[in-house]
Tab-separated table of C-alpha atoms in Angstrom:
chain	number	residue	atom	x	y	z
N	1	UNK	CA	41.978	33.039	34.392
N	2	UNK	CA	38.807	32.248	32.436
N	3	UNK	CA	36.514	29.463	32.680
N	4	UNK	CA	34.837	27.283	35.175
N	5	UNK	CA	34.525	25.327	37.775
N	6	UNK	CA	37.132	22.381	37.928
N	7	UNK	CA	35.413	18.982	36.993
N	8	UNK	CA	35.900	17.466	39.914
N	9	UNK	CA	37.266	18.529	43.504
N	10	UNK	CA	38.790	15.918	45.548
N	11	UNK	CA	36.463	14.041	48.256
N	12	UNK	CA	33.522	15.283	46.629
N	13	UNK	CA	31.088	13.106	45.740
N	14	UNK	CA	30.248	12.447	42.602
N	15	UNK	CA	26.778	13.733	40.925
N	16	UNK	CA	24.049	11.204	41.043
N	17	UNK	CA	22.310	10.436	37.702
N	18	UNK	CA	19.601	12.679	36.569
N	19	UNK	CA	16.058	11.004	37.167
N	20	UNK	CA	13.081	12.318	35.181
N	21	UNK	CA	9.753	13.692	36.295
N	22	UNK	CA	7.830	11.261	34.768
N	23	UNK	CA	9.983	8.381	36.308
N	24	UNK	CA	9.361	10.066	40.108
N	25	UNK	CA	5.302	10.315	39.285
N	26	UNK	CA	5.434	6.776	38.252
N	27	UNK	CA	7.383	5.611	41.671
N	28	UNK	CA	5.091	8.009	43.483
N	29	UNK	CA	2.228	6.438	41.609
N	30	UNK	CA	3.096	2.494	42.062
N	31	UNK	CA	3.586	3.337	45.882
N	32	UNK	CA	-0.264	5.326	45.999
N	33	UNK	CA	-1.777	2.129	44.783
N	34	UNK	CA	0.316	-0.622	46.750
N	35	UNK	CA	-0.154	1.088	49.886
N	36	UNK	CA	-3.279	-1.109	51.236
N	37	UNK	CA	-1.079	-4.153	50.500
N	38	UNK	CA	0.074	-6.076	53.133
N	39	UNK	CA	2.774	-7.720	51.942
N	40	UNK	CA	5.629	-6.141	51.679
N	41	UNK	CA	7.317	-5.804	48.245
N	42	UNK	CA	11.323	-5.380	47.007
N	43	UNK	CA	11.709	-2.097	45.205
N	44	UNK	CA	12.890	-2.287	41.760
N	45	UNK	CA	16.127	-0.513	41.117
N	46	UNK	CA	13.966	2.258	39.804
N	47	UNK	CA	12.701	3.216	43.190
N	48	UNK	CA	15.607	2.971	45.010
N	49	UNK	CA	17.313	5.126	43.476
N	50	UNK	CA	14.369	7.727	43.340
N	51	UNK	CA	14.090	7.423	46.902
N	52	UNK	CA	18.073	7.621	47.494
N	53	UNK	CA	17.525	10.565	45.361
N	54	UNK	CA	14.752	12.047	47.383
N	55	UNK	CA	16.004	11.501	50.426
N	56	UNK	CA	19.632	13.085	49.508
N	57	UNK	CA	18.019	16.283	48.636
N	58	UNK	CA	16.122	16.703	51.577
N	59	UNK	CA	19.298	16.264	53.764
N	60	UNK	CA	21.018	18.965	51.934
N	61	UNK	CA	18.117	21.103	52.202
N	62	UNK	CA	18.266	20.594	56.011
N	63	UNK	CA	22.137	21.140	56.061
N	64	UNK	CA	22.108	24.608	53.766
N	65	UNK	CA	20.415	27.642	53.919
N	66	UNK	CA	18.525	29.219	51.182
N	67	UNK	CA	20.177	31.740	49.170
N	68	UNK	CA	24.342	30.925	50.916
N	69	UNK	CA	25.320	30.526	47.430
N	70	UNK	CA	27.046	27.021	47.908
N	71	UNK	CA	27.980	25.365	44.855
N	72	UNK	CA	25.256	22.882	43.833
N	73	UNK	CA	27.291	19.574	43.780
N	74	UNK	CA	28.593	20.454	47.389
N	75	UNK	CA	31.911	21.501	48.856
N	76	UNK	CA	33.708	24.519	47.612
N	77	UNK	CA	36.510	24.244	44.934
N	78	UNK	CA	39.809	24.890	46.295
N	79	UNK	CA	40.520	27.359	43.269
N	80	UNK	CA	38.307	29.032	41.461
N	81	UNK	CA	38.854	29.474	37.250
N	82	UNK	CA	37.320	33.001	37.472
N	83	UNK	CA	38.477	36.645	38.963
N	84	UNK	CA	36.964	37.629	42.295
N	85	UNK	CA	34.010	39.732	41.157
N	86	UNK	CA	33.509	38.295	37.683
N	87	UNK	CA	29.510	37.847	38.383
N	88	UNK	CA	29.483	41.158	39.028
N	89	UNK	CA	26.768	42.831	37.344
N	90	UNK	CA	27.664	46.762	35.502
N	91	UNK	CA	24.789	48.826	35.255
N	92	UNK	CA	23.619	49.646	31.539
N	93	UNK	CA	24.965	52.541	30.123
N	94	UNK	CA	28.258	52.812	32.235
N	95	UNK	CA	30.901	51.222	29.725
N	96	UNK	CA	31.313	54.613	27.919
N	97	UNK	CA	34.369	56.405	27.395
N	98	UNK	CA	38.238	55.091	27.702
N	99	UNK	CA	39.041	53.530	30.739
N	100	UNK	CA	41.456	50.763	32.673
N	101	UNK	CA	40.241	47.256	32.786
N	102	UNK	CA	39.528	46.363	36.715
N	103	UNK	CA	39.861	42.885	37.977
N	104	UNK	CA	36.588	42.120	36.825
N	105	UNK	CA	37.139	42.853	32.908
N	106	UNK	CA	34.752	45.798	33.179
N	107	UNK	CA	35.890	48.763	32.405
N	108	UNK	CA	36.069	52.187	34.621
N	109	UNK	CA	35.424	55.758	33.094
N	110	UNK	CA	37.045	59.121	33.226
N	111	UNK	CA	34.972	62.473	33.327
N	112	UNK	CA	36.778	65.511	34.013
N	113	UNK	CA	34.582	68.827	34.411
N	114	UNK	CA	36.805	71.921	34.641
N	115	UNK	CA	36.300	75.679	36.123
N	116	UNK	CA	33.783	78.600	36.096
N	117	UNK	CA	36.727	81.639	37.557
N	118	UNK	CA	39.462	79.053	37.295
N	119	UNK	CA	38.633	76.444	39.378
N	120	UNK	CA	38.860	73.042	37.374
N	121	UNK	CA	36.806	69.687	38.272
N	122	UNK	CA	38.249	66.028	37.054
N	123	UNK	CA	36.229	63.360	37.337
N	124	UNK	CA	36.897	59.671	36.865
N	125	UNK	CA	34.325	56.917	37.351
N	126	UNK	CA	34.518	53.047	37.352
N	127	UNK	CA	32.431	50.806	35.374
N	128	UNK	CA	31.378	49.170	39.007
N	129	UNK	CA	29.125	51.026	41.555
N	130	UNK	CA	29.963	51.153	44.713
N	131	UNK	CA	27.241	49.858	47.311
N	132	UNK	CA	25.943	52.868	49.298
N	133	UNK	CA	26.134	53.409	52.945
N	134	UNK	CA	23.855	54.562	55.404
N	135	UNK	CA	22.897	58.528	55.749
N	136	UNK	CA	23.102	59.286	59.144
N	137	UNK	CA	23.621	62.522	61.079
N	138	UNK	CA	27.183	63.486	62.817
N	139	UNK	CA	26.921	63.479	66.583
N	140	UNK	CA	27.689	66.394	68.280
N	141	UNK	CA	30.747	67.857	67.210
N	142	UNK	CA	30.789	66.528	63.880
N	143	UNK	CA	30.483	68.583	60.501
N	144	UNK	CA	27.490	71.139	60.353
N	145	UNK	CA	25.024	71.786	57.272
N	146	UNK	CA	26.118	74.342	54.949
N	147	UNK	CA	25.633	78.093	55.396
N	148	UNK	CA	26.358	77.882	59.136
N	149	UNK	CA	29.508	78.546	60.651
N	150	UNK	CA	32.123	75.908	61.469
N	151	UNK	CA	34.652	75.898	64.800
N	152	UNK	CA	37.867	75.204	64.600
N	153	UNK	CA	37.952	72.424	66.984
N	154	UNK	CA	39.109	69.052	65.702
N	155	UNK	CA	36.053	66.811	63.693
N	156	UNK	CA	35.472	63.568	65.364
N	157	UNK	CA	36.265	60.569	62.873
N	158	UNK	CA	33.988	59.699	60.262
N	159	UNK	CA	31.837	56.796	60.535
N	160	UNK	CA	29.239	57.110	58.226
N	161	UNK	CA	28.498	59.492	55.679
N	162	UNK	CA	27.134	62.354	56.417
N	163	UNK	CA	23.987	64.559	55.196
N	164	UNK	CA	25.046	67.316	54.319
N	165	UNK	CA	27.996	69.000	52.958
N	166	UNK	CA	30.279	70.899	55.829
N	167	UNK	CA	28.959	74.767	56.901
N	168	UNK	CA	31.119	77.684	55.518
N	169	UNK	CA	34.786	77.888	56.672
N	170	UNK	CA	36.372	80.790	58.800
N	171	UNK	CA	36.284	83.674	56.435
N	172	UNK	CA	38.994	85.988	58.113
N	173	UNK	CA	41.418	85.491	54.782
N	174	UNK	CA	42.726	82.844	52.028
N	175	UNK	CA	45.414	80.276	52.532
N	176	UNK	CA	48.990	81.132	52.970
N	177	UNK	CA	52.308	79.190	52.802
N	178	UNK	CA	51.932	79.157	56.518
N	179	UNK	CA	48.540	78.314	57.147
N	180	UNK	CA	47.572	76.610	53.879
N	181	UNK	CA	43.951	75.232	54.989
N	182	UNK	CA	42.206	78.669	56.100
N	183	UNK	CA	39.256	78.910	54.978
N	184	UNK	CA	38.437	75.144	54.078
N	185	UNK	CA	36.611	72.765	55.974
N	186	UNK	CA	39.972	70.558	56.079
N	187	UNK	CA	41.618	73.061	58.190
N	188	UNK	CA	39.628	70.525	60.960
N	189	UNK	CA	40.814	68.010	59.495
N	190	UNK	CA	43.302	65.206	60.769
N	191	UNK	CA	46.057	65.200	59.053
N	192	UNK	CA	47.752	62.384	56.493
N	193	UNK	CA	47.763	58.603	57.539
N	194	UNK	CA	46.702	59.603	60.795
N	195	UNK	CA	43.046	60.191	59.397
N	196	UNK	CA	43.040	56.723	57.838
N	197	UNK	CA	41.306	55.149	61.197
N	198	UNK	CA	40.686	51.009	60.654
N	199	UNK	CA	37.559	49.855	61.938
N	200	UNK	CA	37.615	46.958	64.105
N	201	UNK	CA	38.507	43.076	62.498
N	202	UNK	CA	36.383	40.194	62.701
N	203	UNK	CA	36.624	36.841	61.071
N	204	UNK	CA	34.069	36.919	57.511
N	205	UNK	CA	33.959	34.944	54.515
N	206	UNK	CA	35.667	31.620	56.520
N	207	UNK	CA	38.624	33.391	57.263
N	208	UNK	CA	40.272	34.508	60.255
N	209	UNK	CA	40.009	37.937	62.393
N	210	UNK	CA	44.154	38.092	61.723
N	211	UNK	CA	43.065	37.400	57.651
N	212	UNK	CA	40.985	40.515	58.488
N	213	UNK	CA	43.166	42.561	60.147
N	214	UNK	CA	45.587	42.201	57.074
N	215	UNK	CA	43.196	43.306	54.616
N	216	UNK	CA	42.324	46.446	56.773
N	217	UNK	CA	45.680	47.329	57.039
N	218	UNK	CA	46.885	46.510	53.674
N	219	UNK	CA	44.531	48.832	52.182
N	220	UNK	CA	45.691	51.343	54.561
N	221	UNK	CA	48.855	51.111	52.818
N	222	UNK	CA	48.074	50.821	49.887
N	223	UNK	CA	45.659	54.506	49.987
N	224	UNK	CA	48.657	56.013	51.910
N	225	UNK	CA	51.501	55.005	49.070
N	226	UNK	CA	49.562	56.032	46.375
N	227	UNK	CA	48.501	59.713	47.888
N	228	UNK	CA	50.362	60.646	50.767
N	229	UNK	CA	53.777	59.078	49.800
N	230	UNK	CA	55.781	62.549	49.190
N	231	UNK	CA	57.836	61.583	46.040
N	232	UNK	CA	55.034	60.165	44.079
N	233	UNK	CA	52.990	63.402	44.882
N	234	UNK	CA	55.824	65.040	43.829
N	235	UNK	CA	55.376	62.840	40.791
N	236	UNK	CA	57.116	59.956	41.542
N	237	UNK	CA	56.430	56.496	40.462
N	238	UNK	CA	54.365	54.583	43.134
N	239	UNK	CA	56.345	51.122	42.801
N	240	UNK	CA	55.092	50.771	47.061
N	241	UNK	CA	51.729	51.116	46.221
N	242	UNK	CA	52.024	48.793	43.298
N	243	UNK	CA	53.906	46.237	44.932
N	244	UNK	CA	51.141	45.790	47.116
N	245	UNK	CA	49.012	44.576	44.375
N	246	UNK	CA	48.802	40.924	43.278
N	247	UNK	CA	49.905	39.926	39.750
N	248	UNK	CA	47.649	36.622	40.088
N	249	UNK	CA	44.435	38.643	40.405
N	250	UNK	CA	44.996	41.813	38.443
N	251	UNK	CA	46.553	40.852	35.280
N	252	UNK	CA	44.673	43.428	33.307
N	253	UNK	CA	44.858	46.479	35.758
N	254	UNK	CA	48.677	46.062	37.069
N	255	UNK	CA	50.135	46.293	33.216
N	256	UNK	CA	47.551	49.116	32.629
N	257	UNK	CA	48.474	51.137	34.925
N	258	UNK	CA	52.583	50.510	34.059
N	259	UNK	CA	51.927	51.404	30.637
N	260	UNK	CA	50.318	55.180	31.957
N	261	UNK	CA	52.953	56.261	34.117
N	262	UNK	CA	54.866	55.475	30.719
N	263	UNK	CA	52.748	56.480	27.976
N	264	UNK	CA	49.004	58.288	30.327
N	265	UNK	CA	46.710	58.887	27.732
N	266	UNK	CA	43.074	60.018	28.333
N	267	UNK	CA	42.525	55.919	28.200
N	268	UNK	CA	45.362	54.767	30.419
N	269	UNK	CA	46.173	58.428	32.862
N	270	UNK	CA	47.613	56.690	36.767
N	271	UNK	CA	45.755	59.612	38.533
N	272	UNK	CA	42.932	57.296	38.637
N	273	UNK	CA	45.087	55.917	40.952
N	274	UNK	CA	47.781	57.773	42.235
N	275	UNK	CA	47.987	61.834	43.299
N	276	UNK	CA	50.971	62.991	41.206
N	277	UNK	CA	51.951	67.130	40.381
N	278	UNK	CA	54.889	67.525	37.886
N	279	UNK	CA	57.199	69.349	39.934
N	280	UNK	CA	58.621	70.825	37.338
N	281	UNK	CA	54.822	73.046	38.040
N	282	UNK	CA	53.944	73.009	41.390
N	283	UNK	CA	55.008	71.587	44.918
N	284	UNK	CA	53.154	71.241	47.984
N	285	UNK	CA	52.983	73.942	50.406
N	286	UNK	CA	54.372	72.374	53.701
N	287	UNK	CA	54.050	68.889	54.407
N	288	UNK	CA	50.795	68.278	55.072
N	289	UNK	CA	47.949	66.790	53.593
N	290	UNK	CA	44.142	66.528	55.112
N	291	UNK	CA	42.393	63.798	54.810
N	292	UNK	CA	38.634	62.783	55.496
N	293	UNK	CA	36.760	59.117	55.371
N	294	UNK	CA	35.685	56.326	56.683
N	295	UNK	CA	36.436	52.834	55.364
N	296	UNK	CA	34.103	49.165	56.626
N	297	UNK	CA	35.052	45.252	56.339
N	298	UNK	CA	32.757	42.530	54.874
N	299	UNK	CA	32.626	39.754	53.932
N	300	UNK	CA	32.361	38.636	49.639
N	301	UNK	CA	32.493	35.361	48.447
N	302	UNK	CA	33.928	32.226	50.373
N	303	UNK	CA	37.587	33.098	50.848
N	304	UNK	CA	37.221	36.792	50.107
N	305	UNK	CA	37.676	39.861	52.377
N	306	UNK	CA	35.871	42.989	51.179
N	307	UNK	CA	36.887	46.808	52.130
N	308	UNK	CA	35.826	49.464	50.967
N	309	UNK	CA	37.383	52.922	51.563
N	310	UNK	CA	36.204	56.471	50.830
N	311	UNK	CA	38.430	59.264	51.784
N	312	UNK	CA	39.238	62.968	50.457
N	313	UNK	CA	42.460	64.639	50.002
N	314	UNK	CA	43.159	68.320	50.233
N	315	UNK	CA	46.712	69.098	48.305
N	316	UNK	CA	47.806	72.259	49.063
N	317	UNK	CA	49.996	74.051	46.261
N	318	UNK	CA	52.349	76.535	45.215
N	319	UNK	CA	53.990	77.186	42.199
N	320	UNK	CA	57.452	75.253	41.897
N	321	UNK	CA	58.911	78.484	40.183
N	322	UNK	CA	58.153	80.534	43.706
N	323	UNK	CA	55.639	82.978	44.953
N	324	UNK	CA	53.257	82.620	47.905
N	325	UNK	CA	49.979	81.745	46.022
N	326	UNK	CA	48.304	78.733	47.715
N	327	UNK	CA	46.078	76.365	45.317
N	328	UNK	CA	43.711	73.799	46.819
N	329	UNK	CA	43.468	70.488	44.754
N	330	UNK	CA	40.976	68.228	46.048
N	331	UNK	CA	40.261	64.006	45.378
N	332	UNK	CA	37.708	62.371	46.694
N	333	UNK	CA	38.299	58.418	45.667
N	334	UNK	CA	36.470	55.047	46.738
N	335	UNK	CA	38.142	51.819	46.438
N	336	UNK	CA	37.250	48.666	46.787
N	337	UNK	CA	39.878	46.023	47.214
N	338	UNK	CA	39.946	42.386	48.427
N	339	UNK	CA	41.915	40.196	49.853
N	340	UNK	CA	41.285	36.320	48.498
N	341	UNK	CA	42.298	32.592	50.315
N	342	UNK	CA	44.924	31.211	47.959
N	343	UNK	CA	43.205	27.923	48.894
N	344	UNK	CA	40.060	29.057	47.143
N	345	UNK	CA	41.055	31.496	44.676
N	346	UNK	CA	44.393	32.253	42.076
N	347	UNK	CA	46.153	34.783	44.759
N	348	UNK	CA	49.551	35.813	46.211
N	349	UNK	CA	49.094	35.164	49.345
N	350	UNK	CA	49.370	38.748	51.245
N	351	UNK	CA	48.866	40.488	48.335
N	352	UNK	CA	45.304	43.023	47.511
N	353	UNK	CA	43.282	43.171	44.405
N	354	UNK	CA	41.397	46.124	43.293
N	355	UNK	CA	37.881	45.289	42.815
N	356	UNK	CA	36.561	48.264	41.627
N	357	UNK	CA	37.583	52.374	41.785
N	358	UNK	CA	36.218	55.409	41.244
N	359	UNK	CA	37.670	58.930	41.670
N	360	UNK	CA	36.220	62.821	41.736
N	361	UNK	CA	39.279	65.671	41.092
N	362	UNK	CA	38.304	68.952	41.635
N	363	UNK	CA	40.670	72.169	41.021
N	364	UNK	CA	42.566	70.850	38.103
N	365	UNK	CA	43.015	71.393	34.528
N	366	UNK	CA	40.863	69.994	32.330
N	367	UNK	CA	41.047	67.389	29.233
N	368	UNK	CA	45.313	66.957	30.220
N	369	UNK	CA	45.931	63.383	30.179
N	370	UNK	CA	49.721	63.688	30.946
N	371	UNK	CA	50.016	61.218	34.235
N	372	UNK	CA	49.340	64.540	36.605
N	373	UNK	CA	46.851	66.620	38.154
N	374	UNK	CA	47.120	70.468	37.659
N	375	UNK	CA	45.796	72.805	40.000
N	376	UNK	CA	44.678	76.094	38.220
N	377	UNK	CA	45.952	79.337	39.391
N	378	UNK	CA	44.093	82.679	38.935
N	379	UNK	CA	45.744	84.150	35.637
N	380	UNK	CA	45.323	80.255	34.166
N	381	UNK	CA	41.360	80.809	35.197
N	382	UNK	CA	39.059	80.398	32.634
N	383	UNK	CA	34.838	80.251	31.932
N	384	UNK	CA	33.219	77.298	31.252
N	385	UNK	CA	29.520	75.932	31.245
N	386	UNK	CA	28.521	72.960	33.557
N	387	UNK	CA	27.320	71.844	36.881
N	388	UNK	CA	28.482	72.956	40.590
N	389	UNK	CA	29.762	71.151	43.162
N	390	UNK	CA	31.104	71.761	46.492
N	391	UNK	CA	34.216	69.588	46.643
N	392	UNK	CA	34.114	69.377	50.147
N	393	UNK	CA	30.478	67.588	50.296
N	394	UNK	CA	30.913	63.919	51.507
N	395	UNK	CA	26.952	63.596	51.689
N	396	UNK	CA	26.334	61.714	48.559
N	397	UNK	CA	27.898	59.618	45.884
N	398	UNK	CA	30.778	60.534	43.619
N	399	UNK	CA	29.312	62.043	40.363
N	400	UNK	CA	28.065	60.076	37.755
N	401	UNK	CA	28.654	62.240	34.327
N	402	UNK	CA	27.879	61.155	30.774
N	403	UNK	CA	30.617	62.253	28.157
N	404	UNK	CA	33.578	64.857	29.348
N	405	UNK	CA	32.022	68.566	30.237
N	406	UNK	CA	33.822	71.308	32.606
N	407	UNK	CA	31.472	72.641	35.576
N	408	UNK	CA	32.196	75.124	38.373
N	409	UNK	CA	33.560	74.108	41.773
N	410	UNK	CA	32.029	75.827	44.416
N	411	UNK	CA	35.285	76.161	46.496
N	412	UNK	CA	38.352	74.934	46.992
């Protein structure tokens, strides 16, 4: 899926011959000094062609705007010879570390940063950053700043990220098996796909508001297999959330991620991806998982849908052996995925493409690349040296880390 644009698309018209400046100054010059003359005088082939030239060029100039990105010789091509994305531009410094390959041939990156009292922080990071949204305040009713005291009443849903991370919790006692979210902010909450809200459709990017509406809810699917689907959190292979992929457009990342749930390895691990415990460790505590996020449509390239999601997931855990000790395992991932016009690019029709991931784990074991995460309980609790962070704060980007290091999480 390399190379350019096809040589020629039908019913476009063919590019005119290149004319040189010095043969426009000399047309431009013959008709400065003929201009007084009366009578009127055939143009040599020269000049017509010049003009025809001229006069092309200032039709098209009337017909596009500045800056739309159409393809110089006019029309689009109905298929492209490049992945969606492939212009995309990685900043310098990011290809570090082992990785997956993206749809784009860049590569992402894993970081994990583990605990300070037990409490262990993953992160992974993609090669690709994520556009940033607005910082905007929560209306009434939304999520307060930290160090003041949070209701219990229901949060409104998220629709643009906030500034600041949510006040303290209620701080009457810890979770239990029965009420496994006391004392976190998800305990307000919604709770599983319910929480994944779509925003409204529209038509973008020359396709339809029905294209839309599939991308949208596509990529709800797609976030709900691969982290709410009870068997693959249960460490199960996600073959719904995979199917949902298309093998024309992510050559690189589908047979990546295959080979991790059967060999993960710090460079190939599917929790980039996918929440998965082993149960032969843990299970979840009840059957329900919070979630938090927002996710928006736009509009990429001609014949490309863009939608970008950013949610959080609170896992609540006990150990699969027994006992009532409830561990809080948090991910915070953003995804990007598209969904391309088979008339305009190589694409299943139906099918989503990742365009770029990133990922933030908090409460679980560090440096174990084994296809899981692995939420740290207090006589597993160790010290370690690194940076804090509140794993409920939406308020700014997912961390950007150089090299592997294990930090404190502020809560879980």
């Amino acid at each position: 899926m390399t190379g350019g644009r096809p040589d020629h698309v039908d019913g476009e018209p063919e590019e005119q011959p290149s004319i040189s400046d010095e043969q426009v100054e000399a047309f431009l010059r013959e008709a400065a000094e003929s201009g007084g003359t009366s009578v009127p005088k055939e143009p040599s082939a020269r000049a017509r062609m010049v003009t025809a030239r001229l006069r092309k060029q200032q039709e098209e100039a009337r017909r596009t705007p500045a800056g739309n990105g159409r393809d110089s010789r006019g029309g689009w091509p109905r298929r492209k010879r490049q992945t969606a994305g492939a212009a995309s531009a990685t900043p310098p410094g990011w290809r570090t570390g082992p990785a997956w390959q993206d749809m784009n041939g860049t590569r992402s990156r894993r970081r994990r940063i583990g605990a300070v009292a037990g409490v262990a922080l993953a992160v992974v990071l993609a090669a690709v950053a994520v556009r940033p949204s607005l910082v905007t305040e929560y209306l009434p009713g939304g999520e307060q700043e930290a160090g003041t005291a949070v209701s219990s009443a229901p949060l409104p849903a998220e629709t643009a990220r906030p500034s600041a991370a949510p006040g303290r919790a209620d701080q009457s006692g810890g979770p239990t098996v029965e009420q496994p979210f006391r004392g976190s902010p998800a305990l307000r909450w919604a709770d599983g796909a319910d929480a994944i809200e779509l925003p409204e459709a529209k038509a973008v990017a020359g396709m339809s508001k029905a294209d839309a509406e599939l991308a949208l809810r596509r990529t709800k699917e797609f976030l709900v297999a691969a982290n709410l689907d009870p068997d693959v959190i249960a460490g199960g292979q996600p073959d719904e959330a995979l199917d949902l992929l298309d093998p024309e457009a992510q050559k690189d990342l589908l047979p990546d991620q295959r080979r991790g749930l059967r060999e993960p390895s710090s460079e190939h691990d599917p929790v980039g991806l996918f929440s998965r415990f082993d149960p032969a460790e843990v299970r979840l505590a009840g059957d329900v998982v919070k979630v938090r996020g927002r996710m928006t449509l736009a509009g990429g390239k001609p014949g490309e849908i863009t939608v970008h999601a950013d949610y959080t997931f609170v896992y609540p855990l006990v150990k699969a052996g027994g006992g009532d000790h409830v561990e809080r395992t948090i991910v915070r991932r953003e995804i990007t995925t598209l969904l391309l016009d088979p008339d305009r690019w190589y694409a299943t029709p139906g099918k989503l493409a990742i365009h770029e991931y990133k990922v933030n784990m908090f409460n679980t074991a560090c440096a174990v690349y084994d296809g899981y995460l692995h939420p740290v309980f207090p006589e597993d609790r160790k010290q370690a040296a690194g940076p804090s962070v509140d794993p409920y704060d939406r308020s700014g980007e997912l961390r950007d880390t150089e090299g592997k290091e294990c930090g404190t999480v502020t809560r879980t």
